[in-house]
C-alpha cells in the first residue's frame, strides 16, 4: 500500500506528484530543488542551493517518519559537473558514515533552471 507524504516545512509539489511516498518501511522522495517552503526560488551558487535542497529533503523525510541518517541512496542532478566539489562539500555537512549510496549526474536542464536537485530513498525509523 502506498502512502503520500506532505509537509508545509518544504515546498509543495508543483505538479502531479507527491513530496514523497511510503511503501512499507521505505520512503521515496521526489527530487528537491532550492525552493523555499513558500515556493519561491532561492537564487545563489550551488552551495547555497544545495543547502536549501538538503533542508527540504530533511523536512520531507521528517514528515515521512524518517531522517537523513536513515537515507539509503541519493541521486544528485547537477546542471554543471564543475559544481561537483562545492556540492559535495555541502552534502558532507548533512550526511555521516555510513554514507548513503549515491549517483551524481550532469543534466541538460533542471526545473526552474536551478543548479542542483537531489532525491532520496530512505527507511522509516
Short mmCIF file of N, CA, C and O in Angstrom, two decimals:
data_model
loop_
_atom_site.label_atom_id
_atom_site.label_comp_id
_atom_site.label_asym_id
_atom_site.label_seq_id
_atom_site.Cartn_x
_atom_site.Cartn_y
_atom_site.Cartn_z
N UNK A 1 0.84 -1.18 0.00
CA UNK A 1 0.00 0.00 0.00
C UNK A 1 0.89 1.25 0.00
O UNK A 1 1.83 1.34 0.77
N UNK A 2 0.57 2.19 -0.85
CA UNK A 2 1.36 3.41 -0.99
C UNK A 2 0.69 4.55 -0.23
O UNK A 2 -0.52 4.74 -0.32
N UNK A 3 1.49 5.30 0.51
CA UNK A 3 1.01 6.45 1.30
C UNK A 3 1.75 7.70 0.84
O UNK A 3 2.97 7.70 0.71
N UNK A 4 1.01 8.77 0.58
CA UNK A 4 1.62 10.04 0.19
C UNK A 4 2.07 10.80 1.43
O UNK A 4 1.43 10.72 2.48
N UNK A 5 3.15 11.54 1.30
CA UNK A 5 3.69 12.36 2.38
C UNK A 5 3.62 13.81 1.95
O UNK A 5 4.01 14.15 0.83
N UNK A 6 3.11 14.67 2.83
CA UNK A 6 3.11 16.10 2.57
C UNK A 6 3.51 16.85 3.83
O UNK A 6 3.23 16.40 4.94
N UNK A 7 4.17 17.97 3.64
CA UNK A 7 4.55 18.84 4.75
C UNK A 7 4.64 20.28 4.26
O UNK A 7 5.06 20.51 3.12
N UNK A 8 4.28 21.19 5.11
CA UNK A 8 4.43 22.61 4.78
C UNK A 8 5.83 23.12 5.11
O UNK A 8 6.15 24.26 4.82
N UNK A 9 6.67 22.26 5.70
CA UNK A 9 8.05 22.64 6.03
C UNK A 9 8.97 22.58 4.81
O UNK A 9 10.13 22.94 4.89
N UNK A 10 8.42 22.10 3.68
CA UNK A 10 9.16 22.05 2.42
C UNK A 10 8.20 22.55 1.34
O UNK A 10 6.99 22.57 1.54
N UNK A 11 8.74 22.95 0.19
CA UNK A 11 7.86 23.45 -0.87
C UNK A 11 6.87 22.38 -1.33
O UNK A 11 7.22 21.20 -1.41
N UNK A 12 5.66 22.81 -1.64
CA UNK A 12 4.64 21.90 -2.13
C UNK A 12 5.03 21.40 -3.51
O UNK A 12 5.79 22.05 -4.23
N UNK A 13 4.51 20.25 -3.88
CA UNK A 13 4.73 19.73 -5.22
C UNK A 13 4.19 20.73 -6.24
O UNK A 13 3.13 21.31 -6.03
N UNK A 14 4.92 20.91 -7.33
CA UNK A 14 4.49 21.87 -8.35
C UNK A 14 3.95 21.15 -9.59
O UNK A 14 3.97 21.67 -10.69
N UNK A 15 3.47 19.95 -9.38
CA UNK A 15 2.90 19.15 -10.45
C UNK A 15 2.15 17.97 -9.87
O UNK A 15 1.95 17.89 -8.65
N UNK A 16 1.76 17.02 -10.70
CA UNK A 16 1.01 15.86 -10.23
C UNK A 16 1.92 14.78 -9.63
O UNK A 16 2.11 13.71 -10.20
N UNK A 17 2.51 15.09 -8.50
CA UNK A 17 3.36 14.15 -7.78
C UNK A 17 3.32 14.49 -6.30
O UNK A 17 2.86 15.55 -5.90
N UNK A 18 3.80 13.58 -5.47
CA UNK A 18 3.86 13.78 -4.02
C UNK A 18 5.26 14.21 -3.62
O UNK A 18 6.24 13.89 -4.30
N UNK A 19 5.37 14.90 -2.49
CA UNK A 19 6.70 15.24 -1.97
C UNK A 19 7.48 13.97 -1.69
O UNK A 19 8.68 13.92 -1.86
N UNK A 20 6.77 12.95 -1.23
CA UNK A 20 7.36 11.63 -1.01
C UNK A 20 6.22 10.62 -0.95
O UNK A 20 5.06 10.99 -0.73
N UNK A 21 6.58 9.36 -1.13
CA UNK A 21 5.64 8.27 -0.90
C UNK A 21 6.33 7.25 -0.01
O UNK A 21 7.56 7.15 0.02
N UNK A 22 5.50 6.51 0.72
CA UNK A 22 6.00 5.46 1.60
C UNK A 22 5.31 4.16 1.21
O UNK A 22 4.10 4.14 1.00
N UNK A 23 6.10 3.11 1.12
CA UNK A 23 5.58 1.78 0.90
C UNK A 23 6.27 0.88 1.91
O UNK A 23 7.50 0.75 1.89
N UNK A 24 5.47 0.32 2.82
CA UNK A 24 6.07 -0.46 3.91
C UNK A 24 6.94 0.44 4.76
O UNK A 24 6.49 1.46 5.27
N UNK A 25 8.20 0.11 4.86
CA UNK A 25 9.14 0.91 5.66
C UNK A 25 10.12 1.71 4.79
O UNK A 25 11.13 2.20 5.28
N UNK A 26 9.79 1.85 3.50
CA UNK A 26 10.70 2.55 2.59
C UNK A 26 10.06 3.87 2.13
O UNK A 26 8.90 3.91 1.74
N UNK A 27 10.85 4.94 2.21
CA UNK A 27 10.43 6.28 1.80
C UNK A 27 11.14 6.63 0.50
O UNK A 27 12.36 6.49 0.40
N UNK A 28 10.36 7.09 -0.47
CA UNK A 28 10.89 7.54 -1.75
C UNK A 28 10.56 9.02 -1.87
O UNK A 28 9.39 9.39 -1.92
N UNK A 29 11.56 9.88 -1.90
CA UNK A 29 11.28 11.31 -2.03
C UNK A 29 11.30 11.71 -3.49
O UNK A 29 12.00 11.12 -4.32
N UNK A 30 10.54 12.74 -3.79
CA UNK A 30 10.66 13.39 -5.09
C UNK A 30 11.94 14.20 -5.07
O UNK A 30 12.47 14.54 -4.00
N UNK A 31 12.41 14.56 -6.23
CA UNK A 31 13.58 15.42 -6.31
C UNK A 31 13.28 16.76 -5.68
O UNK A 31 12.24 17.36 -5.94
N UNK A 32 14.19 17.22 -4.85
CA UNK A 32 14.04 18.52 -4.19
C UNK A 32 14.95 19.52 -4.88
O UNK A 32 16.11 19.22 -5.17
N UNK A 33 14.39 20.69 -5.16
CA UNK A 33 15.17 21.78 -5.74
C UNK A 33 15.20 22.93 -4.73
O UNK A 33 14.48 22.88 -3.73
N UNK A 34 16.00 23.97 -4.96
CA UNK A 34 16.15 25.03 -3.97
C UNK A 34 14.99 26.03 -3.93
O UNK A 34 15.15 27.22 -4.16
N UNK A 35 13.82 25.50 -3.64
CA UNK A 35 12.67 26.37 -3.38
C UNK A 35 12.54 26.52 -1.87
O UNK A 35 12.79 25.56 -1.12
N UNK A 36 12.13 27.68 -1.43
CA UNK A 36 11.82 27.88 -0.02
C UNK A 36 10.46 27.25 0.24
O UNK A 36 9.69 27.01 -0.70
N UNK A 37 10.12 26.96 1.49
CA UNK A 37 8.83 26.34 1.77
C UNK A 37 7.62 27.11 1.20
O UNK A 37 6.60 26.50 0.90
N UNK A 38 7.76 28.42 1.00
CA UNK A 38 6.66 29.19 0.41
C UNK A 38 6.60 29.06 -1.11
O UNK A 38 5.74 29.65 -1.76
N UNK A 39 7.52 28.31 -1.69
CA UNK A 39 7.53 28.07 -3.13
C UNK A 39 8.39 29.02 -3.93
O UNK A 39 8.54 28.86 -5.14
N UNK A 40 8.98 30.02 -3.28
CA UNK A 40 9.84 30.96 -4.01
C UNK A 40 11.22 30.34 -4.23
O UNK A 40 11.70 29.56 -3.41
N UNK A 41 11.84 30.71 -5.33
CA UNK A 41 13.14 30.17 -5.70
C UNK A 41 14.26 30.86 -4.93
O UNK A 41 14.30 32.08 -4.84
N UNK A 42 15.17 30.07 -4.38
CA UNK A 42 16.35 30.61 -3.71
C UNK A 42 17.46 30.73 -4.75
O UNK A 42 17.95 29.72 -5.28
N UNK A 43 17.81 31.94 -5.08
CA UNK A 43 18.90 32.18 -6.04
C UNK A 43 20.22 32.00 -5.32
O UNK A 43 20.30 32.09 -4.10
N UNK A 44 21.27 31.77 -6.07
CA UNK A 44 22.59 31.66 -5.48
C UNK A 44 23.43 30.61 -6.17
O UNK A 44 22.98 29.94 -7.11
N UNK A 45 24.66 30.45 -5.67
CA UNK A 45 25.55 29.46 -6.26
C UNK A 45 25.14 28.07 -5.82
O UNK A 45 24.18 27.89 -5.08
N UNK A 46 25.86 27.06 -6.28
CA UNK A 46 25.47 25.68 -6.00
C UNK A 46 25.53 25.37 -4.51
O UNK A 46 24.74 24.57 -4.01
N UNK A 47 26.41 26.01 -3.75
CA UNK A 47 26.48 25.75 -2.31
C UNK A 47 25.21 26.24 -1.62
O UNK A 47 24.63 25.52 -0.80
N UNK A 48 24.78 27.44 -1.93
CA UNK A 48 23.55 27.99 -1.36
C UNK A 48 22.36 27.12 -1.75
O UNK A 48 21.53 26.76 -0.92
N UNK A 49 22.31 26.75 -3.02
CA UNK A 49 21.18 25.96 -3.49
C UNK A 49 21.20 24.55 -2.91
O UNK A 49 20.17 24.02 -2.51
N UNK A 50 22.37 23.92 -2.83
CA UNK A 50 22.46 22.57 -2.27
C UNK A 50 22.03 22.54 -0.81
O UNK A 50 21.35 21.61 -0.37
N UNK A 51 22.39 23.56 -0.07
CA UNK A 51 22.00 23.62 1.34
C UNK A 51 20.46 23.66 1.46
O UNK A 51 19.87 22.95 2.27
N UNK A 52 19.80 24.47 0.63
CA UNK A 52 18.34 24.54 0.68
C UNK A 52 17.71 23.22 0.23
O UNK A 52 16.73 22.76 0.81
N UNK A 53 18.27 22.62 -0.79
CA UNK A 53 17.78 21.33 -1.26
C UNK A 53 17.84 20.30 -0.13
O UNK A 53 16.88 19.56 0.11
N UNK A 54 18.95 20.26 0.58
CA UNK A 54 19.09 19.28 1.66
C UNK A 54 18.20 19.61 2.85
O UNK A 54 17.70 18.70 3.53
N UNK A 55 17.95 20.88 3.11
CA UNK A 55 16.99 21.25 4.15
C UNK A 55 15.58 20.79 3.76
O UNK A 55 14.82 20.29 4.59
N UNK A 56 15.23 20.95 2.48
CA UNK A 56 13.93 20.47 2.01
C UNK A 56 13.83 18.96 2.14
O UNK A 56 12.81 18.42 2.58
N UNK A 57 14.89 18.27 1.74
CA UNK A 57 14.92 16.82 1.83
C UNK A 57 14.74 16.37 3.28
O UNK A 57 13.98 15.45 3.57
N UNK A 58 15.44 17.05 4.18
CA UNK A 58 15.33 16.72 5.61
C UNK A 58 13.90 16.90 6.10
O UNK A 58 13.37 16.05 6.82
N UNK A 59 13.24 17.97 5.70
CA UNK A 59 11.86 18.23 6.13
C UNK A 59 10.89 17.18 5.60
O UNK A 59 10.02 16.70 6.33
N UNK A 60 11.06 16.79 4.35
CA UNK A 60 10.18 15.77 3.77
C UNK A 60 10.41 14.43 4.46
O UNK A 60 9.45 13.72 4.79
N UNK A 61 11.66 14.08 4.68
CA UNK A 61 11.95 12.81 5.37
C UNK A 61 11.40 12.80 6.79
O UNK A 61 10.85 11.79 7.24
N UNK A 62 11.52 13.92 7.50
CA UNK A 62 10.97 14.01 8.85
C UNK A 62 9.46 13.79 8.82
O UNK A 62 8.91 13.05 9.65
N UNK A 63 8.78 14.41 7.87
CA UNK A 63 7.33 14.24 7.74
C UNK A 63 6.95 12.80 7.44
O UNK A 63 5.86 12.34 7.80
N UNK A 64 7.87 12.06 6.82
CA UNK A 64 7.62 10.66 6.48
C UNK A 64 7.99 9.70 7.62
O UNK A 64 7.86 8.49 7.47
N UNK A 65 8.48 10.24 8.74
CA UNK A 65 8.90 9.39 9.85
C UNK A 65 10.29 8.83 9.65
O UNK A 65 10.62 7.76 10.17
N UNK A 66 11.11 9.56 8.94
CA UNK A 66 12.48 9.13 8.67
C UNK A 66 13.42 10.30 8.96
O UNK A 66 13.09 11.19 9.73
N UNK A 67 14.59 10.29 8.37
CA UNK A 67 15.55 11.37 8.56
C UNK A 67 16.77 11.13 7.70
O UNK A 67 16.93 10.06 7.10
N UNK A 68 17.62 12.12 7.61
CA UNK A 68 18.82 12.00 6.79
C UNK A 68 19.70 10.82 7.21
O UNK A 68 20.35 10.19 6.38
N UNK A 69 19.70 10.51 8.50
CA UNK A 69 20.53 9.40 9.00
C UNK A 69 20.02 8.04 8.52
O UNK A 69 20.71 7.04 8.64
N UNK A 70 18.81 8.00 7.97
CA UNK A 70 18.20 6.75 7.51
C UNK A 70 18.18 6.64 5.98
O UNK A 70 17.57 5.74 5.43
N UNK A 71 18.85 7.57 5.31
CA UNK A 71 18.88 7.56 3.85
C UNK A 71 19.79 6.43 3.37
O UNK A 71 20.92 6.29 3.81
N UNK A 72 19.26 5.65 2.44
CA UNK A 72 19.99 4.53 1.86
C UNK A 72 20.69 4.91 0.56
O UNK A 72 21.78 4.42 0.27
N UNK A 73 20.04 5.77 -0.24
CA UNK A 73 20.54 6.10 -1.57
C UNK A 73 20.07 7.49 -1.96
O UNK A 73 18.93 7.85 -1.68
N UNK A 74 20.94 8.26 -2.57
CA UNK A 74 20.55 9.55 -3.14
C UNK A 74 20.95 9.57 -4.61
O UNK A 74 21.87 8.86 -5.03
N UNK A 75 20.24 10.40 -5.34
CA UNK A 75 20.64 10.72 -6.71
C UNK A 75 20.74 12.23 -6.78
O UNK A 75 19.79 12.94 -6.40
N UNK A 76 21.89 12.72 -7.21
CA UNK A 76 22.15 14.15 -7.32
C UNK A 76 22.19 14.49 -8.80
O UNK A 76 22.93 13.86 -9.58
N UNK A 77 21.42 15.51 -9.17
CA UNK A 77 21.40 16.00 -10.54
C UNK A 77 22.02 17.39 -10.54
O UNK A 77 21.56 18.27 -9.81
N UNK A 78 23.09 17.57 -11.31
CA UNK A 78 23.79 18.85 -11.38
C UNK A 78 23.64 19.45 -12.78
O UNK A 78 23.73 18.74 -13.78
N UNK A 79 23.47 20.76 -12.81
CA UNK A 79 23.44 21.47 -14.08
C UNK A 79 24.83 21.47 -14.71
O UNK A 79 24.97 21.43 -15.93
N UNK A 80 25.86 21.50 -13.86
CA UNK A 80 27.24 21.57 -14.34
C UNK A 80 28.12 20.72 -13.42
O UNK A 80 28.22 20.99 -12.22
N UNK A 81 28.76 19.70 -13.98
CA UNK A 81 29.61 18.82 -13.18
C UNK A 81 30.78 19.56 -12.55
O UNK A 81 31.37 19.09 -11.58
N UNK A 82 31.10 20.76 -13.05
CA UNK A 82 32.15 21.56 -12.42
C UNK A 82 31.72 22.01 -11.01
O UNK A 82 32.57 22.44 -10.23
N UNK A 83 30.44 21.90 -10.69
CA UNK A 83 29.93 22.22 -9.35
C UNK A 83 30.04 21.06 -8.37
O UNK A 83 29.64 21.17 -7.21
N UNK A 84 30.57 19.93 -8.83
CA UNK A 84 30.60 18.72 -8.00
C UNK A 84 31.29 18.94 -6.66
O UNK A 84 30.75 18.59 -5.61
N UNK A 85 32.47 19.49 -6.65
CA UNK A 85 33.24 19.65 -5.40
C UNK A 85 32.49 20.53 -4.41
O UNK A 85 32.42 20.22 -3.21
N UNK A 86 31.92 21.63 -4.88
CA UNK A 86 31.19 22.53 -3.99
C UNK A 86 29.94 21.86 -3.45
O UNK A 86 29.63 21.96 -2.26
N UNK A 87 29.21 21.15 -4.31
CA UNK A 87 28.02 20.42 -3.84
C UNK A 87 28.44 19.35 -2.84
O UNK A 87 27.81 19.17 -1.80
N UNK A 88 29.51 18.63 -3.14
CA UNK A 88 29.97 17.55 -2.29
C UNK A 88 30.35 18.06 -0.90
O UNK A 88 30.10 17.38 0.11
N UNK A 89 30.92 19.24 -0.80
CA UNK A 89 31.28 19.81 0.50
C UNK A 89 30.04 20.08 1.34
O UNK A 89 30.01 19.79 2.55
N UNK A 90 29.00 20.62 0.72
CA UNK A 90 27.74 20.85 1.44
C UNK A 90 27.09 19.52 1.81
O UNK A 90 26.64 19.33 2.95
N UNK A 91 27.07 18.58 0.89
CA UNK A 91 26.50 17.25 1.12
C UNK A 91 27.15 16.61 2.35
O UNK A 91 26.46 16.00 3.18
N UNK A 92 28.46 16.76 2.48
CA UNK A 92 29.19 16.16 3.60
C UNK A 92 28.79 16.78 4.95
O UNK A 92 28.99 16.16 6.00
N UNK A 93 28.21 17.98 4.95
CA UNK A 93 27.71 18.59 6.19
C UNK A 93 26.44 17.91 6.67
O UNK A 93 26.09 18.01 7.84
N UNK A 94 25.73 17.26 5.79
CA UNK A 94 24.40 16.70 6.10
C UNK A 94 24.40 15.20 6.31
O UNK A 94 23.48 14.67 6.94
N UNK A 95 25.39 14.49 5.80
CA UNK A 95 25.41 13.03 5.91
C UNK A 95 26.66 12.59 6.66
O UNK A 95 27.73 13.19 6.51
N UNK A 96 26.52 11.53 7.45
CA UNK A 96 27.64 10.96 8.20
C UNK A 96 27.77 9.48 7.85
O UNK A 96 26.88 8.89 7.25
N UNK A 97 28.88 8.91 8.24
CA UNK A 97 29.12 7.49 7.98
C UNK A 97 28.16 6.63 8.78
O UNK A 97 27.83 6.99 9.90
N UNK A 98 27.71 5.54 8.26
CA UNK A 98 27.95 5.08 6.90
C UNK A 98 27.14 5.92 5.91
O UNK A 98 25.92 6.08 6.07
N UNK A 99 27.82 6.45 4.92
CA UNK A 99 27.18 7.33 3.94
C UNK A 99 26.20 6.54 3.08
O UNK A 99 26.41 5.35 2.82
N UNK A 100 25.15 7.22 2.61
CA UNK A 100 24.26 6.54 1.67
C UNK A 100 24.98 6.29 0.34
O UNK A 100 25.95 6.98 0.02
N UNK A 101 24.50 5.31 -0.39
CA UNK A 101 24.97 5.14 -1.77
C UNK A 101 24.54 6.39 -2.53
O UNK A 101 23.57 7.06 -2.15
N UNK A 102 25.25 6.71 -3.61
CA UNK A 102 24.91 7.93 -4.34
C UNK A 102 25.31 7.82 -5.81
O UNK A 102 26.34 7.26 -6.13
N UNK A 103 24.46 8.39 -6.65
CA UNK A 103 24.79 8.62 -8.05
C UNK A 103 24.74 10.12 -8.26
O UNK A 103 23.88 10.80 -7.69
N UNK A 104 25.64 10.64 -9.07
CA UNK A 104 25.63 12.06 -9.42
C UNK A 104 25.78 12.17 -10.91
O UNK A 104 26.70 11.58 -11.49
N UNK A 105 24.86 12.90 -11.53
CA UNK A 105 24.88 13.05 -12.98
C UNK A 105 24.70 14.51 -13.36
O UNK A 105 24.05 15.27 -12.65
N UNK A 106 25.30 14.87 -14.48
CA UNK A 106 25.07 16.19 -15.05
C UNK A 106 23.90 16.06 -16.03
O UNK A 106 23.83 15.11 -16.79
N UNK A 107 23.00 17.03 -15.96
CA UNK A 107 21.83 17.02 -16.83
C UNK A 107 21.79 18.30 -17.66
O UNK A 107 22.40 19.30 -17.32
N UNK A 108 21.04 18.25 -18.75
CA UNK A 108 20.96 19.40 -19.64
C UNK A 108 20.22 20.57 -19.00
O UNK A 108 20.59 21.73 -19.19
N UNK A 109 19.18 20.26 -18.22
CA UNK A 109 18.39 21.33 -17.61
C UNK A 109 17.61 20.77 -16.44
O UNK A 109 17.17 19.63 -16.47
N UNK A 110 17.40 21.61 -15.43
CA UNK A 110 16.61 21.24 -14.26
C UNK A 110 15.43 22.19 -14.14
O UNK A 110 15.45 23.30 -14.69
N UNK A 111 14.38 21.78 -13.39
CA UNK A 111 13.23 22.68 -13.21
C UNK A 111 13.66 24.04 -12.68
O UNK A 111 14.56 24.13 -11.83
N UNK A 112 13.03 25.08 -13.19
CA UNK A 112 13.29 26.47 -12.78
C UNK A 112 14.75 26.88 -13.03
O UNK A 112 15.24 27.83 -12.44
N UNK A 113 15.45 26.13 -13.85
CA UNK A 113 16.85 26.39 -14.19
C UNK A 113 17.78 26.44 -12.98
O UNK A 113 18.75 27.20 -12.94
N UNK A 114 17.49 25.61 -11.97
CA UNK A 114 18.32 25.56 -10.77
C UNK A 114 19.62 24.83 -11.08
O UNK A 114 19.78 24.22 -12.14
N UNK A 115 20.55 24.86 -10.14
CA UNK A 115 21.86 24.25 -10.33
C UNK A 115 21.92 22.81 -9.81
O UNK A 115 22.79 22.04 -10.20
N UNK A 116 20.98 22.43 -8.88
CA UNK A 116 21.06 21.12 -8.26
C UNK A 116 19.67 20.63 -7.85
O UNK A 116 18.82 21.42 -7.46
N UNK A 117 19.49 19.33 -7.97
CA UNK A 117 18.29 18.63 -7.49
C UNK A 117 18.75 17.33 -6.86
O UNK A 117 19.67 16.68 -7.38
N UNK A 118 18.13 16.95 -5.74
CA UNK A 118 18.50 15.71 -5.06
C UNK A 118 17.23 14.96 -4.67
O UNK A 118 16.29 15.55 -4.14
N UNK A 119 17.25 13.64 -4.93
CA UNK A 119 16.17 12.76 -4.47
C UNK A 119 16.79 11.68 -3.58
O UNK A 119 18.01 11.46 -3.64
N UNK A 120 15.94 11.02 -2.78
CA UNK A 120 16.48 10.02 -1.86
C UNK A 120 15.52 8.86 -1.67
O UNK A 120 14.31 8.98 -1.85
N UNK A 121 16.11 7.74 -1.26
CA UNK A 121 15.37 6.58 -0.80
C UNK A 121 15.87 6.33 0.62
O UNK A 121 17.08 6.31 0.87
N UNK A 122 14.92 6.20 1.55
CA UNK A 122 15.31 6.04 2.96
C UNK A 122 14.42 4.99 3.62
O UNK A 122 13.37 4.62 3.09
N UNK A 123 14.84 4.55 4.78
CA UNK A 123 14.00 3.66 5.57
C UNK A 123 13.28 4.48 6.63
O UNK A 123 13.79 5.51 7.07
N UNK A 124 12.09 4.05 6.95
CA UNK A 124 11.33 4.71 8.00
C UNK A 124 11.90 4.28 9.34
O UNK A 124 12.30 3.13 9.51
N UNK A 125 11.91 5.17 10.29
CA UNK A 125 12.51 4.82 11.58
C UNK A 125 11.57 4.86 12.73
O UNK A 125 10.53 5.39 12.74
#
